Short mmCIF file of C-alpha atoms in Angstrom, two decimals:
data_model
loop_
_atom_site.label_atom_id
_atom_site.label_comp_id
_atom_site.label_asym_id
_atom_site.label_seq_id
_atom_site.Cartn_x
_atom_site.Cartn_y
_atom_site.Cartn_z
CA UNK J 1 0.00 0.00 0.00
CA UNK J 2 2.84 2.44 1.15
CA UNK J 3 4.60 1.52 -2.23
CA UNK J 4 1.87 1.97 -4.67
CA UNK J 5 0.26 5.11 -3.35
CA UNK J 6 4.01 6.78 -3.28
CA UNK J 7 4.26 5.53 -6.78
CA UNK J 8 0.37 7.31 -7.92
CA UNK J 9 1.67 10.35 -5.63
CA UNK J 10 4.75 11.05 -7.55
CA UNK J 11 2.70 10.67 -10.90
CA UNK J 12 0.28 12.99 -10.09
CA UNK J 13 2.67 15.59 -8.94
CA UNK J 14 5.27 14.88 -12.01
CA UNK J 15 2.33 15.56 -14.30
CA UNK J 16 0.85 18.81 -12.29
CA UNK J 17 4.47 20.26 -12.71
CA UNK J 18 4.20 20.19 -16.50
CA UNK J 19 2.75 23.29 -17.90
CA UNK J 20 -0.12 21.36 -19.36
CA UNK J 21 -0.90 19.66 -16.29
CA UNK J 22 -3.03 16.61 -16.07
CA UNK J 23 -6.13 18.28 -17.21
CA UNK J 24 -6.35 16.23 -20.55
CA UNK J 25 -5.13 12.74 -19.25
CA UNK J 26 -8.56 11.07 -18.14
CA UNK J 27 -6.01 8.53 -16.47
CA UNK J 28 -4.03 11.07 -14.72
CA UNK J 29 -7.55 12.57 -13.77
CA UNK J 30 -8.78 8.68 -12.63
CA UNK J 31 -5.21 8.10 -10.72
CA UNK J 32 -6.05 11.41 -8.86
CA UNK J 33 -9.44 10.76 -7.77
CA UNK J 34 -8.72 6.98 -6.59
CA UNK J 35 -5.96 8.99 -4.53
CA UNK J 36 -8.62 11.45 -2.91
CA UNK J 37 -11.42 8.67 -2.38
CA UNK J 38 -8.69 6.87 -0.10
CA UNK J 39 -8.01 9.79 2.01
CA UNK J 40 -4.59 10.15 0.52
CA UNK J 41 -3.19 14.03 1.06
CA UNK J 42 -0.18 14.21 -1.62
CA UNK J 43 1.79 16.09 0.42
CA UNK J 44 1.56 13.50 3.16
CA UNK J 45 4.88 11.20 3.98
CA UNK J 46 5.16 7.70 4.35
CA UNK J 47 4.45 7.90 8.14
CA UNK J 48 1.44 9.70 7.87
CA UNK J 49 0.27 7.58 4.98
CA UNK J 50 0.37 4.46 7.17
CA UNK J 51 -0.97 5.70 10.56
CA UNK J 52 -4.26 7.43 8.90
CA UNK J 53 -4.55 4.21 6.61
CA UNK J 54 -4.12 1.65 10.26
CA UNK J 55 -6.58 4.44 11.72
CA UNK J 56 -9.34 4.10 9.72
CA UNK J 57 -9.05 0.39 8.94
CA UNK J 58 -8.64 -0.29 12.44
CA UNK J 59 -12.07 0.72 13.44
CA UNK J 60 -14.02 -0.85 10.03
CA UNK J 61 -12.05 -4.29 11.30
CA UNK J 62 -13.82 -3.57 15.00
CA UNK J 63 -17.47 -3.36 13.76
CA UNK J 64 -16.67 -6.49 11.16
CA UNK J 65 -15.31 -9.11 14.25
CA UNK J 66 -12.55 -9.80 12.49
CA UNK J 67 -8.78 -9.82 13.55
CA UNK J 68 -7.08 -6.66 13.35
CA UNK J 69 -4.09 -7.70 11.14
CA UNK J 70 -6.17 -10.12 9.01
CA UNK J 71 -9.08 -7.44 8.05
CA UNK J 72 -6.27 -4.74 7.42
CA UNK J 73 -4.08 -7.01 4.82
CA UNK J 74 -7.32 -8.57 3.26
CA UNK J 75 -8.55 -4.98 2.83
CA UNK J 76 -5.64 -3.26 1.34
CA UNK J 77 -5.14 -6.14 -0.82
CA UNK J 78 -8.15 -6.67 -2.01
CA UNK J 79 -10.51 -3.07 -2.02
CA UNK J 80 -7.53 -0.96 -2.52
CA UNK J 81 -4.49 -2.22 -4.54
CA UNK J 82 -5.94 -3.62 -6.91
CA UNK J 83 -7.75 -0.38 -8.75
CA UNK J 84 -5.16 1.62 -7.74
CA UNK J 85 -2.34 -0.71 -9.42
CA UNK J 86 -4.34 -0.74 -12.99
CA UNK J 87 -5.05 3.04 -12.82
CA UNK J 88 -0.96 3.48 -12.05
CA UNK J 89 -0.43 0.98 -14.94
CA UNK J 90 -2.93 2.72 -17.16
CA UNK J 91 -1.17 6.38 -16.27
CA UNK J 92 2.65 5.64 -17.04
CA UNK J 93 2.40 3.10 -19.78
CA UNK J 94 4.36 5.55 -21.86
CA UNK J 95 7.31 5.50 -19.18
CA UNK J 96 10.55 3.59 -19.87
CA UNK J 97 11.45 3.13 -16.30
CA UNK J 98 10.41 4.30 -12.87
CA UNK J 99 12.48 3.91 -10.50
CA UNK J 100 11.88 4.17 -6.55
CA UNK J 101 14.76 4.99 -4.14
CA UNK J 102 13.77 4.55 -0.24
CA UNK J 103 16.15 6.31 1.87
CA UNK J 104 16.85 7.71 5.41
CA UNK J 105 15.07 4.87 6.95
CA UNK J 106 18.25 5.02 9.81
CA UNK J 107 16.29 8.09 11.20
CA UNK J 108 14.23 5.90 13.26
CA UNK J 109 16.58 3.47 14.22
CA UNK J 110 17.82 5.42 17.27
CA UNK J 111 18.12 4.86 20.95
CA UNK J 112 15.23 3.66 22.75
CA UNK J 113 13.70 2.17 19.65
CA UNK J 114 11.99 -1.48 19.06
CA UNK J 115 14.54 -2.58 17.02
CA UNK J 116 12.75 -6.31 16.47
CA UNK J 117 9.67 -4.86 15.23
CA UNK J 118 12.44 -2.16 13.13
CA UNK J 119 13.76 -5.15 11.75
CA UNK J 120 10.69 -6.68 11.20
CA UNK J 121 8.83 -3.71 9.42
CA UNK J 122 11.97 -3.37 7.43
CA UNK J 123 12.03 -6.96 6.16
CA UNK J 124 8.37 -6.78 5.44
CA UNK J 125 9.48 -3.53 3.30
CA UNK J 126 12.15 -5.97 1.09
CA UNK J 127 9.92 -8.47 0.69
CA UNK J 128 7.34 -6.28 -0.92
CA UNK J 129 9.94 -4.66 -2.97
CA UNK J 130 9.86 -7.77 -5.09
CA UNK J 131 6.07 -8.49 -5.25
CA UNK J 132 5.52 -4.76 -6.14
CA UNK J 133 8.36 -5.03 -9.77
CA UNK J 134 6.73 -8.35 -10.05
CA UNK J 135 3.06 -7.07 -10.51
CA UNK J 136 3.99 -4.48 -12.51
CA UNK J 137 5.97 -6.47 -15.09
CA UNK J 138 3.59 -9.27 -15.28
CA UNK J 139 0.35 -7.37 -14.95
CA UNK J 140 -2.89 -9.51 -15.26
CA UNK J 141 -6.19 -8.27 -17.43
CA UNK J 142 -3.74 -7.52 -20.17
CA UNK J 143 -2.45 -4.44 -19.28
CA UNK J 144 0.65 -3.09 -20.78
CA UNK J 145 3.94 -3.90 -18.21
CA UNK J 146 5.88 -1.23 -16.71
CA UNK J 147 8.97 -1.55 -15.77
CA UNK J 148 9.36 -0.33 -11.91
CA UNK J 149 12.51 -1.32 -9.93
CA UNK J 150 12.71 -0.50 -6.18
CA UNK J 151 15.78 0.50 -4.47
CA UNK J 152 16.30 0.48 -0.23
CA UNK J 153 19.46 2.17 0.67
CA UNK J 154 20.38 0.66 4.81
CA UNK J 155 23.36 1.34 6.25
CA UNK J 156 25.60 -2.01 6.95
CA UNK J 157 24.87 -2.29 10.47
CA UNK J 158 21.27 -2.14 10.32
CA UNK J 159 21.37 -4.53 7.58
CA UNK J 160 23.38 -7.07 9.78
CA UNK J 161 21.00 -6.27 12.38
CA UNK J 162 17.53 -6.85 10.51
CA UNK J 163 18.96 -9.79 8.55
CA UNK J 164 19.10 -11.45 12.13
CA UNK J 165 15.28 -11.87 11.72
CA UNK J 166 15.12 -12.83 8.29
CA UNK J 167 13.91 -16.32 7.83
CA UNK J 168 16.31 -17.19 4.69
CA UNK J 169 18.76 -14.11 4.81
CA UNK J 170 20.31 -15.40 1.56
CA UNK J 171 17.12 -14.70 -0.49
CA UNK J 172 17.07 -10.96 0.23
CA UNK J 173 19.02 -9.28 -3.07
CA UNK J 174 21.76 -7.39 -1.83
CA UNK J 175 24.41 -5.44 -3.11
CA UNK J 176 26.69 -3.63 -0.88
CA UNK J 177 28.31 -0.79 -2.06
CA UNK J 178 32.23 -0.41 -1.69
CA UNK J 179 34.61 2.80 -2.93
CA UNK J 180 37.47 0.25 -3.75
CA UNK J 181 38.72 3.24 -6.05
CA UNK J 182 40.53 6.26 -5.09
CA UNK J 183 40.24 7.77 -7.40
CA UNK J 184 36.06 7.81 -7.70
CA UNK J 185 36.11 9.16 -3.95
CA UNK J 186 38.56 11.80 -4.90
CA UNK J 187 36.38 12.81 -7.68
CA UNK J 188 33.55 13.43 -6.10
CA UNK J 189 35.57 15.97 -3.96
CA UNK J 190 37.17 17.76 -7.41
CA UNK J 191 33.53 17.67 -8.99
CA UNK J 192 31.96 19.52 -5.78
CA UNK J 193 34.39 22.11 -5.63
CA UNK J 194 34.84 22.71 -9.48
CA UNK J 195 31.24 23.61 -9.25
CA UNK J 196 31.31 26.14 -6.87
CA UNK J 197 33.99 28.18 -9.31
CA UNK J 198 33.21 31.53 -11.16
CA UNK J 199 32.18 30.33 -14.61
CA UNK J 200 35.19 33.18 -15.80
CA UNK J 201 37.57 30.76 -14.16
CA UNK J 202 40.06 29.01 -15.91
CA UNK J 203 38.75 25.73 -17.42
CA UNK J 204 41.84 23.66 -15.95
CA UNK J 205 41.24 23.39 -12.42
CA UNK J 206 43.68 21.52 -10.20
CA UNK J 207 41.77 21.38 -6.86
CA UNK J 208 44.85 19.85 -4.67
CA UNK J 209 46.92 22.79 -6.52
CA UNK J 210 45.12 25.39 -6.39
CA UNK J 211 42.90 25.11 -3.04
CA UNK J 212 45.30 23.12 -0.62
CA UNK J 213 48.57 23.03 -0.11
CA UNK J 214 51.61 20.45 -0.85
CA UNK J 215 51.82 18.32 1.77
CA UNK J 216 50.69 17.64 5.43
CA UNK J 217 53.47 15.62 7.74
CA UNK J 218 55.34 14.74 4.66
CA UNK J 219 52.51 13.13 2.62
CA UNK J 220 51.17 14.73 -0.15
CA UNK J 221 47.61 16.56 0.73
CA UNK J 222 45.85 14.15 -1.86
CA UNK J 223 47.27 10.88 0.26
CA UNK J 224 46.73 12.20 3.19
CA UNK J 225 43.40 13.00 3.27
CA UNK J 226 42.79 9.32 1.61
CA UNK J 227 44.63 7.89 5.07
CA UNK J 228 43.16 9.70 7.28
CA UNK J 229 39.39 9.05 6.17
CA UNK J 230 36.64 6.52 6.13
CA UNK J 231 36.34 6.01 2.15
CA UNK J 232 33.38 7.32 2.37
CA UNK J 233 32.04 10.53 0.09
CA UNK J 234 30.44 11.71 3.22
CA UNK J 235 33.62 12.13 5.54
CA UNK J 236 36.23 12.67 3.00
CA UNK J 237 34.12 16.33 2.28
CA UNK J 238 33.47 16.46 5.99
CA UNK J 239 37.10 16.70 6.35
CA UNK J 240 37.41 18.67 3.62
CA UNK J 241 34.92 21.46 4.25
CA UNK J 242 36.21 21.45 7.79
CA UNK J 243 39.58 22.28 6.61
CA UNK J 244 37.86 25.01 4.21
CA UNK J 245 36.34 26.35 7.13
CA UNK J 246 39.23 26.87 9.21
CA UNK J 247 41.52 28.58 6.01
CA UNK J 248 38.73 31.01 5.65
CA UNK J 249 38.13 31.55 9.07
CA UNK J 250 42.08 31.92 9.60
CA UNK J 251 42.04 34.68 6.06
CA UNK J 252 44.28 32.21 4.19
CA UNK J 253 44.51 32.17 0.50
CA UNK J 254 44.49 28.31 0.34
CA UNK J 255 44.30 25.51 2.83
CA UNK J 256 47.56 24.84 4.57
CA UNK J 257 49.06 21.93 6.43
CA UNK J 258 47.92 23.70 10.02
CA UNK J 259 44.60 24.40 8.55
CA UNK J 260 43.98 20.60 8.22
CA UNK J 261 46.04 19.01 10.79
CA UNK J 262 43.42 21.35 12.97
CA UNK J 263 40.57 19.95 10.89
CA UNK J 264 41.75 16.58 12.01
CA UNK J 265 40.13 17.10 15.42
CA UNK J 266 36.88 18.17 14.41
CA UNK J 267 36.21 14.90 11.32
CA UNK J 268 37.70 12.77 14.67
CA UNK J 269 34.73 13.79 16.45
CA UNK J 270 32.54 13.20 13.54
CA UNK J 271 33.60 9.85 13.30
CA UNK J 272 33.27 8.59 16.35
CA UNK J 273 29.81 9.90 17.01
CA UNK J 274 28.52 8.50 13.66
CA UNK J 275 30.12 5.07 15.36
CA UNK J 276 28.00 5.58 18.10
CA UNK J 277 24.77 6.12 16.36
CA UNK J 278 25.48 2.83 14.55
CA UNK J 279 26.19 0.98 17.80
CA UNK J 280 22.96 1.89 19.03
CA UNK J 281 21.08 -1.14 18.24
CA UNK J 282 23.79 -3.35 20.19
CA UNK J 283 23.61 -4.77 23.78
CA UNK J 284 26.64 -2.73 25.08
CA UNK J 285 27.82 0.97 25.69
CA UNK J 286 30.19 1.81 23.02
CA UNK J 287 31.11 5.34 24.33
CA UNK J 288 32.79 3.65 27.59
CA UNK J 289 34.48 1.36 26.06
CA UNK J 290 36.02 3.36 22.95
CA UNK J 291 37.44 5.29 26.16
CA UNK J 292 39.55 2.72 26.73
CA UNK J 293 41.90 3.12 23.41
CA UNK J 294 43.01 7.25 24.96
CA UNK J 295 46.46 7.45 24.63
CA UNK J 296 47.25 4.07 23.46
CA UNK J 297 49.11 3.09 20.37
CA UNK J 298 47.25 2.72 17.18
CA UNK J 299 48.59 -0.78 17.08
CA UNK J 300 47.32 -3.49 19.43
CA UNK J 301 48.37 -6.81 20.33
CA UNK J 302 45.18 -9.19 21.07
CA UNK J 303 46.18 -9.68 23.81
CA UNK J 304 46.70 -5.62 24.59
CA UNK J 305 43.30 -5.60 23.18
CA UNK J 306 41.60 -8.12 25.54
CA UNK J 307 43.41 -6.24 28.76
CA UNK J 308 41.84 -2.99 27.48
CA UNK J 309 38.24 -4.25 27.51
CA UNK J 310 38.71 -7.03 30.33
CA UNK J 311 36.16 -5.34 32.30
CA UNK J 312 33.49 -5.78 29.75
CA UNK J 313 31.42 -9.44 30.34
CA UNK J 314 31.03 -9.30 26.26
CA UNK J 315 34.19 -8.13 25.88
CA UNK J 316 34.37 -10.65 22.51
CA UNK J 317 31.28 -8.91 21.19
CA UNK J 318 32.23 -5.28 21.34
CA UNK J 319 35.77 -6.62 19.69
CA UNK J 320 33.86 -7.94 17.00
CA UNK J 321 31.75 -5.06 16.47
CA UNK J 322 34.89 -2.51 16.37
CA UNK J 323 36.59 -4.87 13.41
CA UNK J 324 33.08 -4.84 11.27
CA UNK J 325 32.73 -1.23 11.71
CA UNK J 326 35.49 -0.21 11.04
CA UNK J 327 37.49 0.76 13.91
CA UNK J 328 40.03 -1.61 14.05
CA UNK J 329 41.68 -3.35 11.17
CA UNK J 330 42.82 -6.93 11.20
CA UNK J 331 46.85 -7.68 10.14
CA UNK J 332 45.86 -9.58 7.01
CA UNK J 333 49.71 -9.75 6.04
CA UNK J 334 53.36 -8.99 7.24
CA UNK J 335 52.75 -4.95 8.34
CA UNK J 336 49.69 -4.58 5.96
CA UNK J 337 46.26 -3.94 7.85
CA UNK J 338 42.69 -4.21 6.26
CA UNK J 339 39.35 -1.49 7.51
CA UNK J 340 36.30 -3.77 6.91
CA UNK J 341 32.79 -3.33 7.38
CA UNK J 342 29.75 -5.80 7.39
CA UNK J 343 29.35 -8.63 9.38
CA UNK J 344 30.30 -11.24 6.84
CA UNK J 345 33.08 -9.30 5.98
CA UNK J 346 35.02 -9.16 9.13
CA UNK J 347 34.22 -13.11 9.44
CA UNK J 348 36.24 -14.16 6.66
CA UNK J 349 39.20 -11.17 7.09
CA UNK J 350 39.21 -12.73 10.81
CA UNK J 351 40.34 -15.82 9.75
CA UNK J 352 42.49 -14.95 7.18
CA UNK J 353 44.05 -12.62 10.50
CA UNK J 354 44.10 -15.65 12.55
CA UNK J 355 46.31 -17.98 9.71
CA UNK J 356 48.63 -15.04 9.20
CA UNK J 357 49.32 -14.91 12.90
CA UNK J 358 49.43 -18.74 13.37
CA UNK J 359 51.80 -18.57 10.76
CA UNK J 360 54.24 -16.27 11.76
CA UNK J 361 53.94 -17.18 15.40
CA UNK J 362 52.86 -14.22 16.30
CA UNK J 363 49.93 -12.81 18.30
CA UNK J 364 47.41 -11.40 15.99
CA UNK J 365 47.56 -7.96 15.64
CA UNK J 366 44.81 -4.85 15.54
CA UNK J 367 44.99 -0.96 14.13
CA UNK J 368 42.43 1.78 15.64
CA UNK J 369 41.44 3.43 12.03
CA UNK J 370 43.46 6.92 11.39
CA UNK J 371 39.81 8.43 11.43
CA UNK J 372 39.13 8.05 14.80
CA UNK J 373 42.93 8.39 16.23
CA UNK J 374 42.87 12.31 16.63
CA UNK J 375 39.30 12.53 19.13
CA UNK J 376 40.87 9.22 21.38
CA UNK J 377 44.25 11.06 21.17
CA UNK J 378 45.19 7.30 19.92
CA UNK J 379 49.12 7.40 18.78
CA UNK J 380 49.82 7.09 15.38
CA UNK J 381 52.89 4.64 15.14
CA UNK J 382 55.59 5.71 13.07
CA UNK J 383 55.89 7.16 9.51
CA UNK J 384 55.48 3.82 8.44
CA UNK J 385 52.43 3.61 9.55
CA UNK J 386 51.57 6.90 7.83
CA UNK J 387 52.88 5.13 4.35
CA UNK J 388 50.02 2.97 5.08
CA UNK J 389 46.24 3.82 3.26
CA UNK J 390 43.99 1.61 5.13
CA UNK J 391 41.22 1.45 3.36
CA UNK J 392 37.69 -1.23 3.42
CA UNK J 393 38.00 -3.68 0.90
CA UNK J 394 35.57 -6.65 0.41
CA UNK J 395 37.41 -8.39 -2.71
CA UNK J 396 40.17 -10.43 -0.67
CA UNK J 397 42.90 -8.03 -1.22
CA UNK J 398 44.80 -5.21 0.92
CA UNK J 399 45.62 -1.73 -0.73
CA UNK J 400 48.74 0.04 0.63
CA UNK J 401 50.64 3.11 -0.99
CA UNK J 402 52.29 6.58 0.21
#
């Protein structure tokens, strides 16, 4: 239901945008009043949709005897979907795609929160995903298809959290998105700020040039800002906007080596808070035990490891949690340390961890994540270490280079 009337809603507002309108499409005119005989408001969200939809069909269900659950499904299913699916059929038959992209669903998975019934409602939401592209590609009545594709964008921990639920995890179609390259994530810093230029700029721009300076502590600018970042597009402009802020705030003509070393601070704090958020759903406090790492060298024995959280009864659990987010990297070869994230992930790195170790005869070994070494005033090792771009890799291999 929440799928097919966001679907009509969009229509009808794509087509009132259009300087004709939708005052000649009869469909358009059909889709429109199907959409004001349900009680739908267009400018409504999701939320709303659902709670005045439960409302009303929650009190029909109480005069009928039936259960709650069963009179709302059979209802929506059978006195609602239905016409509203053929008119949505009827009204973009012309359309080559339409495509459906569910985001910021982590806004409600906070502190405090149900997460089972979360994880359930989010499941339910996948599942449907693939009932709704199948009913419009194969309509019945002999309709013409359409071809609809749903997107749900979930951050990894949620995912490993929901999937927990799932009775056959392995069915749900997944695709987890990476940014193996460099030089993609670098891009999509250039591209922002070559867009903010005066059009009476030079067409060569060289943003690392041009905006920052050389080097920070004997890296170039371009490396460093690769090391000391989650390879994500979201912190690596984080960082990079904070750095902007302080040259500008400090009258520089471009962003110096001080300018971002003092950035450093304020991404640290980013990062660790957004590790926080995503720990939320766990059994454990995060905050007190990411305390533990101040001052100590960015790399850890296990058995340094285990000492520092010895006081925690699932002291395994918060370990494991730290390597799949992100925090720690796992020695995956002689002085060469892999950033993971996912669940499944940090299983398979683990082991590979475990043999390298074995082999050696060495303890295994651990690395706090340059992101979050500046807020936990967590000591980075040596320049080697600094030669070092740890970055999260799910294809089997580690990536190192100055």
């Amino acid at each position: 239901y929440l799928l097919y009337t966001e679907i009509a809603v969009r229509t009808v507002s794509y087509a009132s945008e259009k300087p004709a309108g939708g005052g000649t499409n009869q469909a358009l005119q059909d889709l429109q009043a199907e959409l004001e005989s349900l009680g739908v408001n267009l400018t409504d969200d999701l939320s709303t949709r659902l709670e005045s939809a439960v409302l009303a069909l929650t009190a029909d269900a109480r005069r009928d005897g039936e259960t709650i659950q069963a009179f709302i499904s059979r209802q929506l299913r059978s006195h609602r979907l239905a016409r509203l699916r053929d008119l949505i059929l009827l009204t973009l038959k012309d359309f080559k795609r339409v495509a459906v992209l569910i985001d910021n669903l982590d806004k409600a998975w906070e502190r405090g929160a149900d997460y089972e019934v979360m994880s359930k409602f989010l499941l339910s939401l996948l599942t449907a995903i693939g009932r709704v592209e199948k009913d419009f590609a194969k309509p019945v009545g002999g309709a013409a298809p359409v071809n609809v594709t749903l997107t749900v964008f979930l951050r990894t921990d949620i995912y490993d959290a929901i999937s927990k639920y799932a009775r056959e995890p392995d069915k749900i179609r997944v695709l987890s998105v990476y940014w193996h390259d460099h030089e993609l994530l670098v891009r999509v810093l250039e591209e922002r700020y070559a867009a903010n230029r005066s059009r009476k700029a030079s067409k060569t721009f060289d943003m690392w040039s041009e905006v920052f300076g050389p080097d920070v502590h004997g890296m170039t600018t371009r490396d460093y800002f690769l090391w000391r970042t989650l390879p994500r597009p979201r912190d690596f402009i984080y960082f990079a906007n904070e750095a902007l802020k302080t040259a500008i705030n400090r009258k520089h003509r471009i962003i110096g080596e001080d300018d971002i070393i003092f950035a450093e601070e304020q991404y640290s704090r980013f990062a660790v808070e957004a590790l926080l958020v995503e720990s939320e759903a766990e059994g454990f406090d995060l905050e007190e035990a990411l305390y533990e790492f101040a001052g100590v060298d960015s790399t850890l024995t296990i058995g340094e490891l285990n000492d520092l959280l010895q006081q925690y009864e699932n002291r395994d659990q918060i370990r494991d949690w730290l390597v799949r987010s992100s925090f720690l990297g796992l020695e995956v070869s002689p002085g060469a340390f892999k950033h993971v994230e996912g669940e499944t992930s940090a299983r398979r790195q683990m082991k590979v961890a475990k043999r390298v170790a074995d082999k050696a005869g060495l303890p295994e070994r651990f690395r706090v994540h340059p992101a979050f070494r500046r807020y936990l005033e967590v000591r980075d090792d040596d320049i080697h270490d600094q030669s070092i771009v740890d970055i999260t890799l799910d294809d089997g291999t580690a990536e190192a280079g100055s």
